Amino acid sequence: MVGRRKLIVVSNRGPVIHDRDTSGERVARRGGGGLVTALRSLVEHHDVTWIASAMSDEDRVVAAEAEEEAIEETARGGAPYRLRLVAHDPSAYDWYYNVIANPMLWFIQHYLWGLAAAPDVDHGLHHAWNEGYVPVNRNFADAVLAELEREPEAAVFFHDYHLYVAPTLVREQAPHALLAHFVHIPWAMPEYWRVLPEPIRRAVHEGLLANDVVSFHTQRWRQNFLRCCEDMLDVEADFSTCDVRIGERFACVRARPISVDPQEFDEVAGSEIVLAEEEAIAAGRPEFLILRVDRTDPSKNVVRGFRAYELYLDAHPEMHERVQMLALLDPSRQDIPEYAEYLGAIQRAARVVNDRFQREGWVPLDLQIRDNFLQAVAAYKQFDVLLVNAIFDGMNLVAKEAPLVNARDGVLVLSENTGAHEELGDWALTVNPFDVAGQAEAIHEALTMAAGERRRRREAIAAHVREHDIAGWIEAQLADLDEARERLGSPLSA
Ligand code: G6P
């Protein structure tokens, strides 16, 4: 176990969102997303200052009261940490989040643009980059620099695609700072990045290489990144050590697959509220349950998943009334037209299946659109088949979480384009996300698999996740920071 570190964590979405309750009191709600859970143990074991965007009106009030300083917060479990909220200009934030980060970068990195029709890189896009993405990144960089002034020895830990330019801006002012960046989504191959005009794609790659460590979930995304660096910049990438040389500096590029906290999942799965949710699912389910749990994101490939299920029902009339697909979908990024349209497409595709097959007493596809994590965990325990057919996905934690607590030796049907497939592929039924016929067959194979085989596969996945848990992920990254610090030649503060 390594000593206590001084860390500056930087992510767009912070660990809490402030609000007012009905009596007018300020409350801090836990922020959404897996990152917060993943980084919780950092807060428990190290001195963390977390820099994030002010999201709610109350966040902005908190940021204004703090006068460009951090406030003291307490994590669940009692660990103290410092939180610095950055209030951006609302229009700049809109361009940054709703135009550049999502959909532009997200769609590139998940190969979601159908290039014959979209995107148009027009003045609006350039404007959103210059007046949105860059200024918001500058605000983050300024906050990081202020914190580094306070703690020059602290390591900075950027997260994700919202912050590609910030490391360049920090590096300019703090050439010796220790900077790391984790990219939680796929990295597309060089040709696809050419959707973006040269100065923008260059700024993205230069920004990441301004870090000492750049990490991805899989070797596949890392490899693409190394190729892109060589293709787009005048740098040397070493494909065996996975280091990139930029003049006199190095950036170490690493593959560190994220995981979950198995103990936490065990506890949640056994909690009273999850047991109650599970009872409700068990009371309504037919003999076989096919589950999917996703955000309503085009990268998740929900519509093709429904189509595959329709093909399965077509081919297997003997299973009518004996099977149900339960789709628990968290509505996501609805201010972005592409996302709002995709939610509509999901609803229409579900309607097609139910209109074709529904009978008195049997709803073949139960579509529930809401954010209910505890219900999802209850469903994790109940599935016979878990369908994860993402078009591309950085990791996909559902594929790790659900088999961990599943009580029916359910089978994982897993897209070959998820990060999770690099680790779990041997024990899953692999599908090509575009091949709906193949997915229909995989559903059949999963539902007819012998009990012993189902058990062997599920237990292997659960054992893998227990062994390679979130604590291991964090430790690997701290070791990467040590390695980078050694290269920089200064001893790590303990
Ligand atoms: C997904 C991705 C994360 C990303 C997050 C942002 O969970 O896997 O890498 O940071 O989306 O979500 P948001 O709701 O903030 O747009």
Coordinates of C-alpha atoms and ligand atoms in Angstrom, one line a residue:
M1 CA 0.0 0.0 0.0
V2 CA 1.4 3.4 -1.0
G3 CA 1.5 6.5 1.3
R4 CA -1.0 9.3 1.4
R5 CA -0.8 11.5 -1.7
K6 CA -1.8 15.0 -2.5
L7 CA -4.1 14.7 -5.5
I8 CA -6.0 17.2 -7.6
V9 CA -8.8 15.4 -9.3
V10 CA -10.4 17.3 -12.3
S11 CA -13.6 16.2 -13.9
N12 CA -16.6 18.0 -15.5
R13 CA -19.1 16.3 -13.2
G14 CA -18.2 16.5 -9.5
P15 CA -18.9 14.2 -6.7
V16 CA -21.9 16.2 -5.4
I17 CA -24.5 18.6 -6.7
H18 CA -25.9 21.2 -4.3
D19 CA -29.6 21.9 -4.1
R20 CA -32.2 23.4 -1.7
D21 CA -34.6 21.0 0.1
T22 CA -38.2 21.9 0.7
S23 CA -37.4 23.7 3.9
G24 CA -34.8 25.9 2.0
E25 CA -31.8 24.2 3.5
R26 CA -28.8 23.6 1.3
V27 CA -28.2 19.9 0.6
A28 CA -25.4 18.1 -1.3
R29 CA -26.7 15.2 -3.4
R30 CA -24.4 12.6 -4.7
G31 CA -23.5 13.4 -8.3
G32 CA -24.4 10.9 -11.0
G33 CA -22.1 8.4 -12.8
G34 CA -19.7 5.7 -12.1
L35 CA -16.7 7.9 -11.9
V36 CA -17.8 9.3 -8.5
T37 CA -18.0 5.7 -7.1
A38 CA -14.8 4.7 -8.7
L39 CA -12.8 7.7 -7.3
R40 CA -14.4 7.4 -3.8
S41 CA -11.5 5.3 -2.4
L42 CA -9.1 8.0 -3.6
V43 CA -10.9 10.4 -1.3
E44 CA -10.8 8.0 1.6
H45 CA -7.0 7.3 1.4
H46 CA -5.5 10.5 0.1
D47 CA -5.6 14.3 0.4
V48 CA -7.9 15.1 -2.5
T49 CA -9.0 18.4 -3.9
W50 CA -11.7 17.9 -6.5
I51 CA -12.2 20.5 -9.2
A52 CA -15.5 20.2 -11.1
S53 CA -18.1 22.4 -13.0
A54 CA -20.8 24.1 -11.0
M55 CA -23.9 22.3 -12.4
S56 CA -26.9 23.5 -10.5
D57 CA -28.0 27.0 -9.5
E58 CA -27.1 26.2 -5.9
D59 CA -23.6 25.0 -7.1
R60 CA -23.1 28.5 -8.6
V61 CA -24.1 30.1 -5.3
V62 CA -21.6 27.8 -3.5
A63 CA -18.9 28.7 -6.0
A64 CA -19.6 32.4 -5.6
E65 CA -19.5 32.2 -1.8
A66 CA -16.2 30.3 -1.9
E67 CA -14.7 33.2 -3.9
E68 CA -12.5 31.0 -6.1
E69 CA -11.4 28.8 -3.3
A70 CA -12.2 25.2 -2.4
I71 CA -14.8 24.3 0.2
E72 CA -14.5 21.4 2.7
E73 CA -16.8 18.5 1.9
T74 CA -17.3 15.1 3.5
A75 CA -17.6 12.0 1.4
R76 CA -20.0 9.1 2.3
G77 CA -18.2 7.2 5.0
G78 CA -16.9 10.4 6.6
A79 CA -13.7 11.1 4.6
P80 CA -13.0 14.9 4.2
Y81 CA -11.9 16.4 0.9
R82 CA -11.8 19.8 -0.7
L83 CA -14.2 20.7 -3.5
R84 CA -13.6 23.6 -5.9
L85 CA -16.5 24.4 -8.1
V86 CA -15.9 26.3 -11.3
A87 CA -18.8 28.4 -12.5
H88 CA -18.6 28.9 -16.3
D89 CA -20.4 31.3 -18.5
P90 CA -23.7 29.5 -19.3
S91 CA -23.4 30.0 -23.1
A92 CA -19.8 28.8 -23.1
Y93 CA -20.8 25.8 -21.0
D94 CA -23.6 25.0 -23.5
W95 CA -21.2 25.1 -26.5
Y96 CA -18.6 23.0 -24.6
Y97 CA -21.0 20.3 -23.3
N98 CA -23.9 20.2 -25.8
V99 CA -21.9 20.9 -29.0
I100 CA -18.3 19.8 -28.6
A101 CA -18.0 17.2 -25.8
N102 CA -21.4 15.7 -26.7
P103 CA -22.1 15.0 -29.4
M104 CA -19.0 15.9 -31.4
L105 CA -16.2 14.2 -29.5
W106 CA -18.4 11.5 -28.0
F107 CA -19.7 10.6 -31.5
I108 CA -16.2 10.6 -33.0
Q109 CA -14.9 8.4 -30.2
H110 CA -17.7 5.9 -30.5
Y111 CA -17.9 6.0 -34.3
L112 CA -21.5 7.2 -34.3
W113 CA -21.4 9.7 -37.2
G114 CA -22.8 8.3 -40.4
L115 CA -20.4 10.3 -42.5
A116 CA -22.5 10.5 -45.6
A117 CA -24.9 12.7 -43.7
A118 CA -23.2 14.1 -40.7
P119 CA -21.6 16.0 -39.1
D120 CA -21.3 19.4 -40.9
V121 CA -18.3 21.2 -39.5
D122 CA -19.6 24.7 -39.9
H123 CA -19.1 28.1 -38.3
G124 CA -21.2 27.0 -35.3
L125 CA -18.8 24.2 -34.6
H126 CA -15.7 26.4 -34.8
H127 CA -17.5 29.0 -32.6
A128 CA -18.4 26.3 -30.1
W129 CA -14.8 25.2 -29.9
N130 CA -13.3 28.7 -29.7
E131 CA -15.9 30.3 -27.4
G132 CA -17.0 27.2 -25.5
Y133 CA -14.7 24.2 -25.2
V134 CA -11.4 26.2 -25.0
P135 CA -12.7 28.9 -22.5
V136 CA -14.2 26.2 -20.2
N137 CA -11.0 24.2 -20.4
R138 CA -9.1 27.5 -19.5
N139 CA -11.3 27.9 -16.5
F140 CA -10.4 24.4 -15.4
A141 CA -6.7 25.1 -16.1
D142 CA -6.8 28.3 -14.0
A143 CA -8.4 26.5 -11.1
V144 CA -5.7 23.7 -11.4
L145 CA -2.9 26.3 -11.5
A146 CA -4.3 28.0 -8.4
E147 CA -4.4 24.7 -6.5
L148 CA -0.9 23.9 -7.7
E149 CA 0.3 27.2 -6.3
R150 CA -1.1 26.1 -2.9
E151 CA 0.3 22.5 -3.2
P152 CA 3.1 22.4 -5.8
E153 CA 3.8 18.7 -5.1
A154 CA 0.3 17.6 -5.8
A155 CA -0.4 15.3 -8.8
V156 CA -3.2 16.4 -11.2
F157 CA -5.6 13.8 -12.4
F158 CA -7.8 14.8 -15.3
H159 CA -10.7 12.8 -16.4
D160 CA -12.3 12.3 -19.8
Y161 CA -13.1 14.0 -23.0
H162 CA -14.4 17.3 -21.6
L163 CA -10.8 18.3 -20.7
Y164 CA -8.5 17.6 -23.6
V165 CA -7.2 21.2 -23.8
A166 CA -6.7 21.9 -20.1
P167 CA -3.4 20.0 -19.7
T168 CA -1.7 22.1 -22.4
L169 CA -2.8 25.3 -20.6
V170 CA -1.6 23.9 -17.3
R171 CA 1.7 22.7 -18.7
E172 CA 2.5 26.2 -20.2
Q173 CA 2.4 27.7 -16.7
A174 CA 3.6 24.8 -14.7
P175 CA 6.2 22.9 -16.8
H176 CA 7.2 20.6 -13.9
A177 CA 3.8 19.6 -12.6
L178 CA 2.9 15.9 -12.6
L179 CA -0.2 15.5 -14.8
A180 CA -2.2 12.4 -15.6
H181 CA -5.3 12.0 -17.7
F182 CA -7.7 9.1 -17.9
V183 CA -9.9 8.7 -21.0
H184 CA -12.9 6.6 -20.1
I185 CA -14.2 6.2 -23.6
P186 CA -12.8 4.5 -26.7
W187 CA -10.2 6.1 -28.9
A188 CA -11.1 6.0 -32.5
M189 CA -8.7 5.2 -35.3
P190 CA -6.8 8.0 -37.0
E191 CA -9.0 8.3 -40.1
Y192 CA -12.1 8.9 -38.1
W193 CA -10.5 11.7 -36.2
R194 CA -10.1 13.5 -39.5
V195 CA -13.7 14.5 -39.2
L196 CA -12.3 17.3 -37.2
P197 CA -10.4 20.2 -38.8
E198 CA -6.7 19.9 -38.4
P199 CA -6.2 22.6 -35.7
I200 CA -8.8 21.0 -33.5
R201 CA -7.7 17.4 -33.8
R202 CA -4.1 18.6 -33.2
A203 CA -5.2 20.5 -30.1
V204 CA -6.9 17.3 -28.8
H205 CA -3.8 15.1 -29.2
E206 CA -1.4 17.8 -28.0
G207 CA -3.5 18.3 -25.0
L208 CA -3.4 14.7 -24.0
L209 CA 0.4 14.5 -24.6
A210 CA 0.9 17.5 -22.3
N211 CA 0.3 14.9 -19.6
D212 CA 2.9 12.6 -18.1
V213 CA 0.5 9.7 -18.1
V214 CA -2.4 9.1 -20.4
S215 CA -4.6 6.1 -19.6
F216 CA -7.3 4.1 -21.4
H217 CA -9.4 1.1 -20.3
T218 CA -8.0 -1.3 -23.0
Q219 CA -5.0 -2.0 -25.1
R220 CA -7.2 -1.5 -28.2
W221 CA -8.0 2.2 -27.3
R222 CA -4.4 2.7 -26.3
Q223 CA -3.1 1.4 -29.6
N224 CA -5.4 3.7 -31.6
F225 CA -4.2 6.6 -29.6
L226 CA -0.6 5.8 -30.3
R227 CA -1.3 5.5 -34.0
C228 CA -3.2 8.8 -33.9
C229 CA -0.3 10.6 -32.2
E230 CA 2.1 9.4 -34.9
D231 CA -0.3 10.2 -37.6
M232 CA -1.3 13.7 -36.5
L233 CA 1.7 15.1 -34.7
D234 CA 5.5 15.2 -35.2
V235 CA 6.2 12.8 -32.3
E236 CA 7.6 9.3 -31.9
A237 CA 5.4 6.6 -30.4
D238 CA 7.1 3.4 -29.1
F239 CA 4.6 0.7 -29.5
S240 CA 6.4 -1.8 -27.2
T241 CA 6.9 0.5 -24.2
C242 CA 3.9 2.6 -25.1
D243 CA 5.7 5.8 -24.4
V244 CA 5.5 8.8 -26.7
R245 CA 8.4 11.2 -26.9
I246 CA 7.6 14.8 -27.4
G247 CA 10.9 16.7 -27.7
E248 CA 12.6 16.3 -24.3
R249 CA 9.5 15.0 -22.6
F250 CA 7.7 11.6 -22.4
A251 CA 4.1 10.7 -22.0
C252 CA 3.5 7.1 -20.8
V253 CA 0.4 5.7 -22.4
R254 CA -1.2 3.0 -20.3
A255 CA -4.1 0.5 -20.4
R256 CA -5.8 0.2 -17.0
P257 CA -9.2 -1.4 -17.0
I258 CA -11.6 0.2 -14.5
S259 CA -13.6 -2.1 -12.3
V260 CA -16.1 -2.0 -9.4
D261 CA -16.2 -2.4 -5.7
P262 CA -17.5 -6.0 -5.2
Q263 CA -18.1 -5.5 -1.5
E264 CA -20.2 -2.5 -2.1
F265 CA -22.3 -4.4 -4.7
D266 CA -22.8 -7.3 -2.3
E267 CA -24.0 -4.9 0.3
V268 CA -26.3 -3.0 -2.0
A269 CA -27.7 -6.3 -3.5
G270 CA -28.6 -7.5 0.0
S271 CA -30.2 -4.3 1.2
E272 CA -33.8 -4.2 2.1
I273 CA -34.7 -1.7 -0.6
V274 CA -33.1 -3.9 -3.3
L275 CA -34.8 -7.0 -1.9
A276 CA -38.2 -5.2 -2.2
E277 CA -37.4 -4.1 -5.8
E278 CA -36.4 -7.7 -6.5
E279 CA -39.6 -9.1 -5.2
A280 CA -41.5 -6.8 -7.5
I281 CA -39.5 -8.0 -10.5
A282 CA -39.8 -11.7 -9.5
A283 CA -43.6 -11.3 -9.1
G284 CA -44.0 -9.9 -12.6
R285 CA -41.5 -11.9 -14.6
P286 CA -42.1 -14.9 -16.8
E287 CA -39.9 -18.0 -16.8
F288 CA -36.9 -16.3 -18.7
L289 CA -35.7 -12.8 -18.3
I290 CA -33.5 -11.0 -20.7
L291 CA -32.1 -7.8 -19.2
R292 CA -30.5 -4.7 -20.5
V293 CA -29.4 -1.7 -18.3
D294 CA -28.1 1.4 -20.2
R295 CA -28.2 5.1 -20.6
T296 CA -30.4 6.1 -23.6
D297 CA -27.2 6.8 -25.6
P298 CA -26.9 6.0 -29.3
S299 CA -23.6 4.2 -28.5
K300 CA -25.5 1.6 -26.4
N301 CA -27.3 0.2 -29.5
V302 CA -30.6 -0.2 -27.8
V303 CA -32.6 -0.1 -31.0
R304 CA -30.7 -3.0 -32.6
G305 CA -31.0 -4.9 -29.4
F306 CA -34.8 -4.6 -29.6
R307 CA -34.7 -5.6 -33.3
A308 CA -32.6 -8.7 -32.4
Y309 CA -35.1 -9.6 -29.7
E310 CA -37.9 -9.3 -32.3
L311 CA -36.0 -11.6 -34.7
Y312 CA -35.6 -14.1 -31.8
L313 CA -39.3 -14.0 -31.0
D314 CA -40.0 -14.5 -34.7
A315 CA -37.8 -17.6 -34.8
H316 CA -39.0 -19.1 -31.5
P317 CA -42.8 -19.0 -31.2
E318 CA -42.5 -21.8 -28.5
M319 CA -40.9 -19.1 -26.2
H320 CA -43.8 -16.7 -26.5
E321 CA -45.3 -15.9 -23.1
R322 CA -42.3 -17.7 -21.5
V323 CA -39.7 -14.9 -22.0
Q324 CA -39.5 -11.1 -21.4
M325 CA -37.0 -8.4 -22.2
L326 CA -36.7 -5.9 -19.4
A327 CA -35.0 -2.7 -20.5
L328 CA -34.1 -0.3 -17.7
L329 CA -32.9 2.8 -19.4
D330 CA -31.6 6.0 -17.8
P331 CA -32.6 9.1 -19.9
S332 CA -29.4 10.8 -20.8
R333 CA -28.3 14.2 -22.3
Q334 CA -31.8 15.2 -23.5
D335 CA -30.8 18.8 -24.4
I336 CA -28.9 17.3 -27.3
P337 CA -31.1 16.7 -30.4
E338 CA -29.3 13.5 -31.4
Y339 CA -30.0 12.1 -27.9
A340 CA -33.7 13.2 -27.8
E341 CA -34.2 11.7 -31.3
Y342 CA -32.6 8.5 -30.2
L343 CA -34.9 8.2 -27.2
G344 CA -37.8 8.5 -29.6
A345 CA -36.3 5.7 -31.8
I346 CA -36.0 3.5 -28.7
Q347 CA -39.6 4.0 -27.8
R348 CA -40.7 3.3 -31.4
A349 CA -38.7 0.2 -31.6
A350 CA -40.1 -1.2 -28.4
R351 CA -43.6 -0.4 -29.6
V352 CA -43.0 -2.4 -32.8
V353 CA -42.1 -5.5 -30.7
N354 CA -45.0 -5.2 -28.4
D355 CA -47.5 -4.4 -31.2
R356 CA -46.4 -7.6 -33.0
F357 CA -46.3 -10.0 -30.1
Q358 CA -48.1 -8.8 -27.1
R359 CA -51.0 -11.0 -25.7
E360 CA -53.3 -10.8 -22.8
G361 CA -51.1 -11.3 -19.7
W362 CA -47.8 -11.1 -21.6
V363 CA -45.7 -7.9 -22.3
P364 CA -42.8 -9.2 -24.4
L365 CA -40.7 -6.0 -23.9
D366 CA -40.9 -4.0 -20.7
L367 CA -39.3 -0.7 -21.4
Q368 CA -38.8 1.5 -18.3
I369 CA -37.2 4.9 -18.8
R370 CA -35.9 6.3 -15.6
D371 CA -32.9 6.5 -13.4
N372 CA -33.2 3.9 -10.7
F373 CA -29.9 2.3 -9.7
L374 CA -31.4 0.1 -7.0
Q375 CA -34.0 -1.3 -9.3
A376 CA -31.2 -2.1 -11.7
V377 CA -29.2 -4.0 -9.0
A378 CA -32.4 -5.9 -8.2
A379 CA -32.7 -6.8 -11.9
Y380 CA -29.0 -7.8 -12.0
K381 CA -29.9 -10.6 -9.5
Q382 CA -32.8 -11.8 -11.7
F383 CA -31.6 -12.0 -15.3
D384 CA -31.1 -15.2 -17.3
V385 CA -29.5 -13.3 -20.2
L386 CA -27.8 -9.9 -20.0
L387 CA -27.6 -8.1 -23.3
V388 CA -24.7 -5.7 -23.7
N389 CA -24.5 -5.0 -27.4
A390 CA -22.9 -1.5 -27.4
I391 CA -21.7 -0.2 -30.8
F392 CA -18.5 0.9 -29.0
D393 CA -18.0 1.4 -25.3
G394 CA -14.9 2.4 -23.3
M395 CA -15.5 -0.3 -20.7
N396 CA -19.2 -1.0 -19.9
L397 CA -19.4 -1.6 -16.2
V398 CA -22.9 -3.2 -16.4
A399 CA -21.1 -6.2 -17.9
K400 CA -19.0 -6.4 -14.7
E401 CA -21.5 -5.5 -12.1
A402 CA -24.4 -7.7 -13.1
P403 CA -22.8 -11.1 -13.2
L404 CA -21.3 -10.3 -9.8
V405 CA -24.6 -10.4 -8.0
N406 CA -26.7 -12.5 -10.4
A407 CA -28.4 -15.4 -8.6
R408 CA -29.6 -17.4 -11.7
D409 CA -26.3 -18.2 -13.5
G410 CA -27.4 -15.7 -16.2
V411 CA -25.4 -15.6 -19.4
L412 CA -23.6 -12.4 -20.6
V413 CA -24.1 -11.6 -24.3
L414 CA -21.4 -9.1 -25.0
S415 CA -20.4 -6.8 -27.9
E416 CA -16.9 -7.4 -29.1
N417 CA -16.5 -3.6 -29.2
T418 CA -16.8 -3.0 -25.5
G419 CA -13.7 -2.6 -23.4
A420 CA -15.1 -5.2 -21.0
H421 CA -14.8 -7.8 -23.9
E422 CA -11.0 -7.6 -23.6
E423 CA -11.3 -9.1 -20.1
L424 CA -14.5 -11.1 -20.1
G425 CA -14.8 -12.3 -23.7
D426 CA -13.8 -15.9 -22.9
W427 CA -16.8 -16.3 -20.7
A428 CA -19.4 -14.3 -22.6
L429 CA -21.3 -15.0 -25.8
T430 CA -19.6 -12.6 -28.2
V431 CA -21.7 -10.6 -30.6
N432 CA -21.1 -8.2 -33.4
P433 CA -23.2 -5.1 -32.5
F434 CA -24.4 -4.6 -36.0
D435 CA -25.4 -8.2 -36.6
V436 CA -28.9 -8.4 -35.3
A437 CA -29.3 -11.9 -36.6
G438 CA -26.3 -13.0 -34.7
Q439 CA -27.6 -11.3 -31.6
A440 CA -30.9 -13.2 -31.9
E441 CA -29.0 -16.4 -32.2
A442 CA -26.9 -15.5 -29.1
I443 CA -30.1 -14.9 -27.1
H444 CA -31.3 -18.4 -28.2
E445 CA -27.9 -20.0 -27.3
A446 CA -27.9 -18.3 -24.0
L447 CA -31.4 -19.4 -23.1
T448 CA -30.7 -23.0 -24.0
M449 CA -27.2 -23.3 -22.5
A450 CA -26.7 -26.2 -20.1
A451 CA -26.9 -25.3 -16.5
G452 CA -23.3 -26.3 -15.7
E453 CA -21.9 -24.3 -18.5
R454 CA -23.9 -21.2 -17.5
R455 CA -22.6 -21.5 -13.9
R456 CA -19.0 -22.0 -15.0
R457 CA -19.1 -18.8 -17.1
R458 CA -20.9 -16.6 -14.6
E459 CA -18.6 -17.7 -11.8
A460 CA -15.5 -17.1 -13.9
I461 CA -16.7 -13.5 -14.6
A462 CA -17.5 -12.9 -10.9
A463 CA -14.1 -14.3 -9.8
H464 CA -12.3 -12.1 -12.4
V465 CA -14.1 -8.9 -11.2
R466 CA -13.5 -9.8 -7.6
E467 CA -9.8 -10.2 -8.2
H468 CA -9.4 -7.2 -10.5
D469 CA -11.4 -4.7 -8.4
I470 CA -11.5 -1.0 -8.2
A471 CA -8.8 -0.9 -5.5
G472 CA -6.4 -2.5 -8.0
W473 CA -7.4 0.0 -10.7
I474 CA -6.5 2.9 -8.4
E475 CA -3.3 1.3 -7.2
A476 CA -2.1 0.7 -10.8
Q477 CA -2.6 4.4 -11.6
L478 CA -0.8 5.6 -8.5
A479 CA 2.1 3.3 -9.5
D480 CA 2.0 4.9 -13.0
L481 CA 2.2 8.3 -11.3
D482 CA 5.3 7.1 -9.3
E483 CA 6.9 5.9 -12.5
A484 CA 6.3 9.2 -14.2
R485 CA 7.5 11.1 -11.1
E486 CA 10.7 9.2 -11.1
R487 CA 11.2 10.1 -14.7
L488 CA 10.7 13.7 -13.8
G489 CA 13.4 13.2 -11.2
S490 CA 11.7 14.5 -8.0
P491 CA 10.8 12.2 -5.1
L492 CA 7.2 11.6 -4.3
S493 CA 5.8 13.3 -1.2
A494 CA 4.4 10.7 1.2
Ligands
G6P1 C1 -20.4 8.1 -19.3 C2 -19.0 7.9 -19.7 C3 -18.0 8.7 -18.8 C4 -18.5 10.2 -18.9 C5 -19.9 10.3 -18.5 C6 -20.4 11.7 -18.7 O1 -20.7 7.6 -18.1 O2 -18.6 6.5 -19.5 O3 -16.8 8.5 -19.3 O4 -17.6 11.0 -18.1 O5 -20.7 9.5 -19.4 O6 -21.7 11.7 -18.5 P1 -22.6 13.0 -18.4 O7 -23.9 12.6 -17.9 O8 -21.9 13.9 -17.4 O9 -22.7 13.6 -19.8

